[in-house]
Short mmCIF file of C-alpha atoms in Angstrom, two decimals:
data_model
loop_
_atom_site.label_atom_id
_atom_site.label_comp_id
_atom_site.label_asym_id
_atom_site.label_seq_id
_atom_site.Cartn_x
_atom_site.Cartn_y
_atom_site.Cartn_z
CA UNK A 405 0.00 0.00 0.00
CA UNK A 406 1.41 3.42 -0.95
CA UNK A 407 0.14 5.86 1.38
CA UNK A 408 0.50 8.93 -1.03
CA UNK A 409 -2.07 6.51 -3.39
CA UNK A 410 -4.76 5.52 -0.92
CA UNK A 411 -7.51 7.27 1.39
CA UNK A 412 -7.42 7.82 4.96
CA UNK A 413 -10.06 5.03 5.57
CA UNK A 414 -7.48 2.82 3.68
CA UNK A 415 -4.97 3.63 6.20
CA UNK A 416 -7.18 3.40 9.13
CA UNK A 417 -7.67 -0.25 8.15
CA UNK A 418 -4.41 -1.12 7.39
CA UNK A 419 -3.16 -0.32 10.66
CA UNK A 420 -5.51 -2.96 12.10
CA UNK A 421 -3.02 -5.53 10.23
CA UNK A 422 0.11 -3.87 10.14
CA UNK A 423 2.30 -0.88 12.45
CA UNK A 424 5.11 -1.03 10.22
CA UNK A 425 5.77 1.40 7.40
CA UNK A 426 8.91 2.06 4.86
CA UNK A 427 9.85 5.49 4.10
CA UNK A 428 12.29 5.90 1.32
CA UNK A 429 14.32 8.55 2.02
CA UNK A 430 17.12 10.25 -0.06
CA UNK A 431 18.56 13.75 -1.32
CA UNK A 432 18.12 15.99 -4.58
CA UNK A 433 21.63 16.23 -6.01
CA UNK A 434 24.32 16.64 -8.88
CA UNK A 435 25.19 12.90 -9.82
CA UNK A 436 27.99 13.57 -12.69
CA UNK A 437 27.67 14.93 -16.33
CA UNK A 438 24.60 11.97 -16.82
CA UNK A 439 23.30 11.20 -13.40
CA UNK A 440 19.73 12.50 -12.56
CA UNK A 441 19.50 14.62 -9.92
CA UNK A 442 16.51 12.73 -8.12
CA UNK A 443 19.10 9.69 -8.46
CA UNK A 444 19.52 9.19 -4.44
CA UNK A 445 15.97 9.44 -3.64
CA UNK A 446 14.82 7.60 -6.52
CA UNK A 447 16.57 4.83 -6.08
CA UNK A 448 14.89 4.17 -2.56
CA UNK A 449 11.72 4.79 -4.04
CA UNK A 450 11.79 2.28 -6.69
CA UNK A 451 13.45 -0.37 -4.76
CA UNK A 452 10.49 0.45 -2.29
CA UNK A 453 7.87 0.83 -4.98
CA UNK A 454 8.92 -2.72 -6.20
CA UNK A 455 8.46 -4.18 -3.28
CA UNK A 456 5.33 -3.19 -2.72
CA UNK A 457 3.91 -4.58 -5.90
CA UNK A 458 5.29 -7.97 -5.09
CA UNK A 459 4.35 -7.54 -1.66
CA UNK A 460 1.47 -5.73 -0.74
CA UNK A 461 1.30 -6.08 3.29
CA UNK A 462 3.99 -3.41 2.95
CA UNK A 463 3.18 -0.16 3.84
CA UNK A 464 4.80 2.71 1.71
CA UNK A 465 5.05 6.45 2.68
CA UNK A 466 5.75 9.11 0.45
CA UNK A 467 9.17 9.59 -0.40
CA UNK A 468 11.55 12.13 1.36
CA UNK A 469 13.39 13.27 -1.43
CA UNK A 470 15.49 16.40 -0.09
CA UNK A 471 18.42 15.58 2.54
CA UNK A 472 21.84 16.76 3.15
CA UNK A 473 23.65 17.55 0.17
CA UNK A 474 25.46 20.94 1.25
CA UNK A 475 28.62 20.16 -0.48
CA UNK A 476 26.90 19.40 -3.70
CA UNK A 477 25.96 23.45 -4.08
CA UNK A 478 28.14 24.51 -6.89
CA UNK A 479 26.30 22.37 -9.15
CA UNK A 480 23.30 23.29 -10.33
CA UNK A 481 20.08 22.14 -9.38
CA UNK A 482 21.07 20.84 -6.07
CA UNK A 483 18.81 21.18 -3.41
CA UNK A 484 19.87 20.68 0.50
CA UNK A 485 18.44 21.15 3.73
CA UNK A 486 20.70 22.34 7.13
CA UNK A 487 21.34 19.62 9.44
CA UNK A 488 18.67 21.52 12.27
CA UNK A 489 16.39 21.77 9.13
CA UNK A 490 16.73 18.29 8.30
CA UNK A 491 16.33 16.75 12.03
CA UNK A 492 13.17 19.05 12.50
CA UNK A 493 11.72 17.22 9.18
CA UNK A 494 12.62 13.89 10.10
CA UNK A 495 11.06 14.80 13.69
CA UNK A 496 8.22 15.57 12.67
CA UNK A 497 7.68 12.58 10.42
CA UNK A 498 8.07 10.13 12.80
CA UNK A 499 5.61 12.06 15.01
CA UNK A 500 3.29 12.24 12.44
CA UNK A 501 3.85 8.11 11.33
CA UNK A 502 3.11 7.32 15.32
CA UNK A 503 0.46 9.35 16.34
CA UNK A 504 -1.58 7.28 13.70
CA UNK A 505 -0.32 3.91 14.94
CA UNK A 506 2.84 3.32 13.01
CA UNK A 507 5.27 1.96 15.76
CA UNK A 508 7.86 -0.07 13.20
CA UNK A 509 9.60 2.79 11.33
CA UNK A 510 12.02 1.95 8.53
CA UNK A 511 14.07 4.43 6.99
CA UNK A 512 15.32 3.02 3.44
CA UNK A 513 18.15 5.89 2.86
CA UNK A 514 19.88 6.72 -0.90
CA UNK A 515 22.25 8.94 0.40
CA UNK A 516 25.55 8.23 2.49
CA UNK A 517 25.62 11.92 3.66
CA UNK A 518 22.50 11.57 5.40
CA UNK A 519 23.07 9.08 7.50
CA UNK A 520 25.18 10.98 10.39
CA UNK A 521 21.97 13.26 10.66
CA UNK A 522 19.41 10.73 10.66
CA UNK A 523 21.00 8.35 13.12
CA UNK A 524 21.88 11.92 15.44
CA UNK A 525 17.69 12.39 14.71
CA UNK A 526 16.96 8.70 16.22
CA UNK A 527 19.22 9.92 19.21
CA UNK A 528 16.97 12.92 19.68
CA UNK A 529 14.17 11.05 19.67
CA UNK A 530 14.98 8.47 21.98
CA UNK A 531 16.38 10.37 24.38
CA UNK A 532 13.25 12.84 24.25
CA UNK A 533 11.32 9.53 25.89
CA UNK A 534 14.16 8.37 28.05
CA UNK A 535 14.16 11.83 30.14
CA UNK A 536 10.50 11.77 30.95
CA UNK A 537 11.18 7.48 31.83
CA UNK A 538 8.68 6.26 28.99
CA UNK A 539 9.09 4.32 26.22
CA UNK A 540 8.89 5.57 22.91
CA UNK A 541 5.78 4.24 20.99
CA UNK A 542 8.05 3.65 18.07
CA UNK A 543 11.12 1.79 16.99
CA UNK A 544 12.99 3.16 14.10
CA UNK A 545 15.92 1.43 11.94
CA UNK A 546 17.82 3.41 8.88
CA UNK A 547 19.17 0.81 6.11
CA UNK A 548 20.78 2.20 3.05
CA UNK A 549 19.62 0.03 0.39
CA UNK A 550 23.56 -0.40 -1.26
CA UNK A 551 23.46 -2.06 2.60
CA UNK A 552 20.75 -4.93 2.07
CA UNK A 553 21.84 -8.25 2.27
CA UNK A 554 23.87 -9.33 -0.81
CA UNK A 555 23.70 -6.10 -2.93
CA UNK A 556 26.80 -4.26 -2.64
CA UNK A 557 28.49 -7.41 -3.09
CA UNK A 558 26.62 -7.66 -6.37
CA UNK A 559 27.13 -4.22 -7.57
CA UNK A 560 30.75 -4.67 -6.77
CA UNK A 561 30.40 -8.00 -8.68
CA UNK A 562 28.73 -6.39 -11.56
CA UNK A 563 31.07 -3.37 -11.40
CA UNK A 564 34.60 -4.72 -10.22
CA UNK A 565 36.75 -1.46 -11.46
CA UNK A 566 35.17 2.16 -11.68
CA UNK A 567 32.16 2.03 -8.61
CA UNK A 568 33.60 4.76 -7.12
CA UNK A 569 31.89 6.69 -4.16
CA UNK A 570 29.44 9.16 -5.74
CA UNK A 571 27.50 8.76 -9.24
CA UNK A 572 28.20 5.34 -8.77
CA UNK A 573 27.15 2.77 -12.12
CA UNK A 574 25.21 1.04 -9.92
CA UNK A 575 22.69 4.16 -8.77
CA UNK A 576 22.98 5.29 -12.35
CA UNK A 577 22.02 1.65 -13.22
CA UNK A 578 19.00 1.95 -11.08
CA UNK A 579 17.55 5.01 -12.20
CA UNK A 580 18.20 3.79 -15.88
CA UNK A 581 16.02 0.70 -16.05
CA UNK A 582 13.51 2.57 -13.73
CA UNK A 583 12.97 5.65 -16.33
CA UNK A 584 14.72 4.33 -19.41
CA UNK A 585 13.62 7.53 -21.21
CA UNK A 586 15.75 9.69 -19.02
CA UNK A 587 19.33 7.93 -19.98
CA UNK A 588 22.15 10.57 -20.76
CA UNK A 589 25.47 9.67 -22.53
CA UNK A 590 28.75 11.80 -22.24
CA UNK A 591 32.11 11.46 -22.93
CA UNK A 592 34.32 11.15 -19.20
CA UNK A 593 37.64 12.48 -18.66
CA UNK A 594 39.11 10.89 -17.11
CA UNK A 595 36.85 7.35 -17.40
CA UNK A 596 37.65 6.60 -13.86
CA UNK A 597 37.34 9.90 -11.62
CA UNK A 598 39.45 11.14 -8.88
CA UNK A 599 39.13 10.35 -5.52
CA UNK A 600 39.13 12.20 -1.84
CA UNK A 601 37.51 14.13 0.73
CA UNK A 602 34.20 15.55 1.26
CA UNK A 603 34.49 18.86 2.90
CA UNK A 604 32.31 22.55 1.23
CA UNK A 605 30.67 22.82 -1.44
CA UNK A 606 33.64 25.28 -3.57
CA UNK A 607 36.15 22.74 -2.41
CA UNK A 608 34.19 19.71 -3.85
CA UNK A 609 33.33 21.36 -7.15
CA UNK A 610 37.25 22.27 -7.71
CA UNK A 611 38.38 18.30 -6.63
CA UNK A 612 35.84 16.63 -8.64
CA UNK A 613 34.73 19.22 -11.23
CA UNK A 614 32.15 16.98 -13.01
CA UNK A 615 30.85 15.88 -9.84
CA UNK A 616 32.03 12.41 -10.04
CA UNK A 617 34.08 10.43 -7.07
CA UNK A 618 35.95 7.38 -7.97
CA UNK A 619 33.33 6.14 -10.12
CA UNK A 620 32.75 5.08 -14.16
CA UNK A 621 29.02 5.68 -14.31
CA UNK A 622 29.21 5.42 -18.36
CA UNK A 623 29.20 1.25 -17.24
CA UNK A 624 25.77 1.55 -15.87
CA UNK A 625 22.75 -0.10 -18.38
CA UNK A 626 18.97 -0.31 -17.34
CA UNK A 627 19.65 -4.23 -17.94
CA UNK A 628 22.53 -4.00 -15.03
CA UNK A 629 20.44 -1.91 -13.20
CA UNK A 630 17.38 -4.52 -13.37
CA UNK A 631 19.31 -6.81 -11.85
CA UNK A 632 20.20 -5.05 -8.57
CA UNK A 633 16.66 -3.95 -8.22
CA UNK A 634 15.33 -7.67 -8.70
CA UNK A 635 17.56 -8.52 -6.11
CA UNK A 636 17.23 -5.71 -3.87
CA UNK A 637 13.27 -6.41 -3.46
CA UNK A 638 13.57 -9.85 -2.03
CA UNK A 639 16.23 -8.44 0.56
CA UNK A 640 14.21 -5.25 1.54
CA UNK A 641 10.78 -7.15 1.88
CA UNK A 642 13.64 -10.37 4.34
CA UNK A 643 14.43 -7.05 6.13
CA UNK A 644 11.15 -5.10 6.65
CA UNK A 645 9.73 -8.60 8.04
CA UNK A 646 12.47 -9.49 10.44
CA UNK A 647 12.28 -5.95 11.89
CA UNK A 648 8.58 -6.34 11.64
CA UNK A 649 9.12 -9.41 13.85
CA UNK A 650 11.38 -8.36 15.96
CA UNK A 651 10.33 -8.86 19.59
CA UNK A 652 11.00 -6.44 22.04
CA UNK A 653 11.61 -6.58 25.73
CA UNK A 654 8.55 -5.85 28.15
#
């Protein structure tokens, strides 16, 4: 069930056979010379999406598609949210999620710079219930999707030389067989980029001027990219169920 897609009686009823939900979760940012920008929130979402179709006990929430992607700036496009902004959001999500009943709350994250922030947001939020010596009448777990059982060892598989850090082939892959209309082609020099840290925005646009880290996105095919996502849905719906079924003390 995708929340965005049903009525509020749907949901009402739903929650009398389910507390769990998924929300994909991601950032709007520069991805190379042929990455979409929506790549790192898209990717969640159609992983997610795909999963709900073959499963459809899941429970879907809209997709968070704006995170932290400050040092993306000098490329156009980009869209980021400050790391108070972003907790406040998150906050206020999981607020929203429980107050209806939702009490499982998995975070399925595209984006490796949002992760500090999230799990400091799960902090917050925990500790907000420890203080006042109640229990919080939610549990919340953040998996990147690259981080479900057996797929990075697959993209890495698929892509043994070139992955790279950021515009990887296997998001690019992804988005491909997902909007196969949308492809872009360009000519990368050098194939593989250069590596190194992430620090401001000016200093990341002057390392990796095409926006590219490590990586050889011009391997990426929506036929590669099928692959990870067929195997991708089996692990996210293994994942969702065991923390589903997790029991809890008390």
């Amino acid at each position: 069930m995708l929340i965005a897609c049903s009525s509020w009686p749907e949901i009402d009823a739903r929650l009398k056979t389910t507390k769990t939900v998924i929300v994909p979760i991601g950032s709007n940012e520069q991805h190379g010379p042929t990455g979409l920008l929506g790549t790192d929130w898209m990717c969640p979402e159609i992983i997610a999406h795909a999963a709900e179709k073959t499963d459809d006990s899941l429970v879907v929430a809209p997709t968070f598609n704006i995170g932290m992607a400050q040092h993306h700036l000098a490329f156009p496009g980009t869209i980021s949210l400050r790391p108070s902004t972003f907790m406040a959001a998150i906050t206020d999500w999981v607020s929203s999620l429980s107050r209806h009943g939702f009490e499982r709350i998995y975070f399925l994250n595209g984006h490796g710079g949002n992760v500090a922030t999230i799990e400091a947001t799960f902090s917050e939020l925990y500790a907000e219930w420890s203080f006042v010596e109640e229990s919080a009448p939610f549990v919340l777990k953040l998996r990147n999707w690259w981080d479900l059982p057996g797929i990075n060892s697959l993209c890495n598989q698929i892509f043994p030389t070139g992955h790279g850090m950021h515009a990887t082939p296997s998001e690019i892959a992804v988005t491909q067989a997902a909007y196969p209309d949308r492809i872009k082609t360009a000519e990368y020099t050098p194939k593989i980029a250069p590596s190194g840290p992430i620090r401001d925005a000016l200093d990341y646009r002057a390392r990796f001027p095409d926006g590219r880290i490590g990586s050889d996105p011009a391997q990426a095919s929506p036929e590669k990219g099928q692959r990870i996502i067929d195997a991708a849905v089996p692990a996210l719906i293994r994942d969702v169920t065991a923390f589903a079924d997790e029991v809890l003390p008390g």
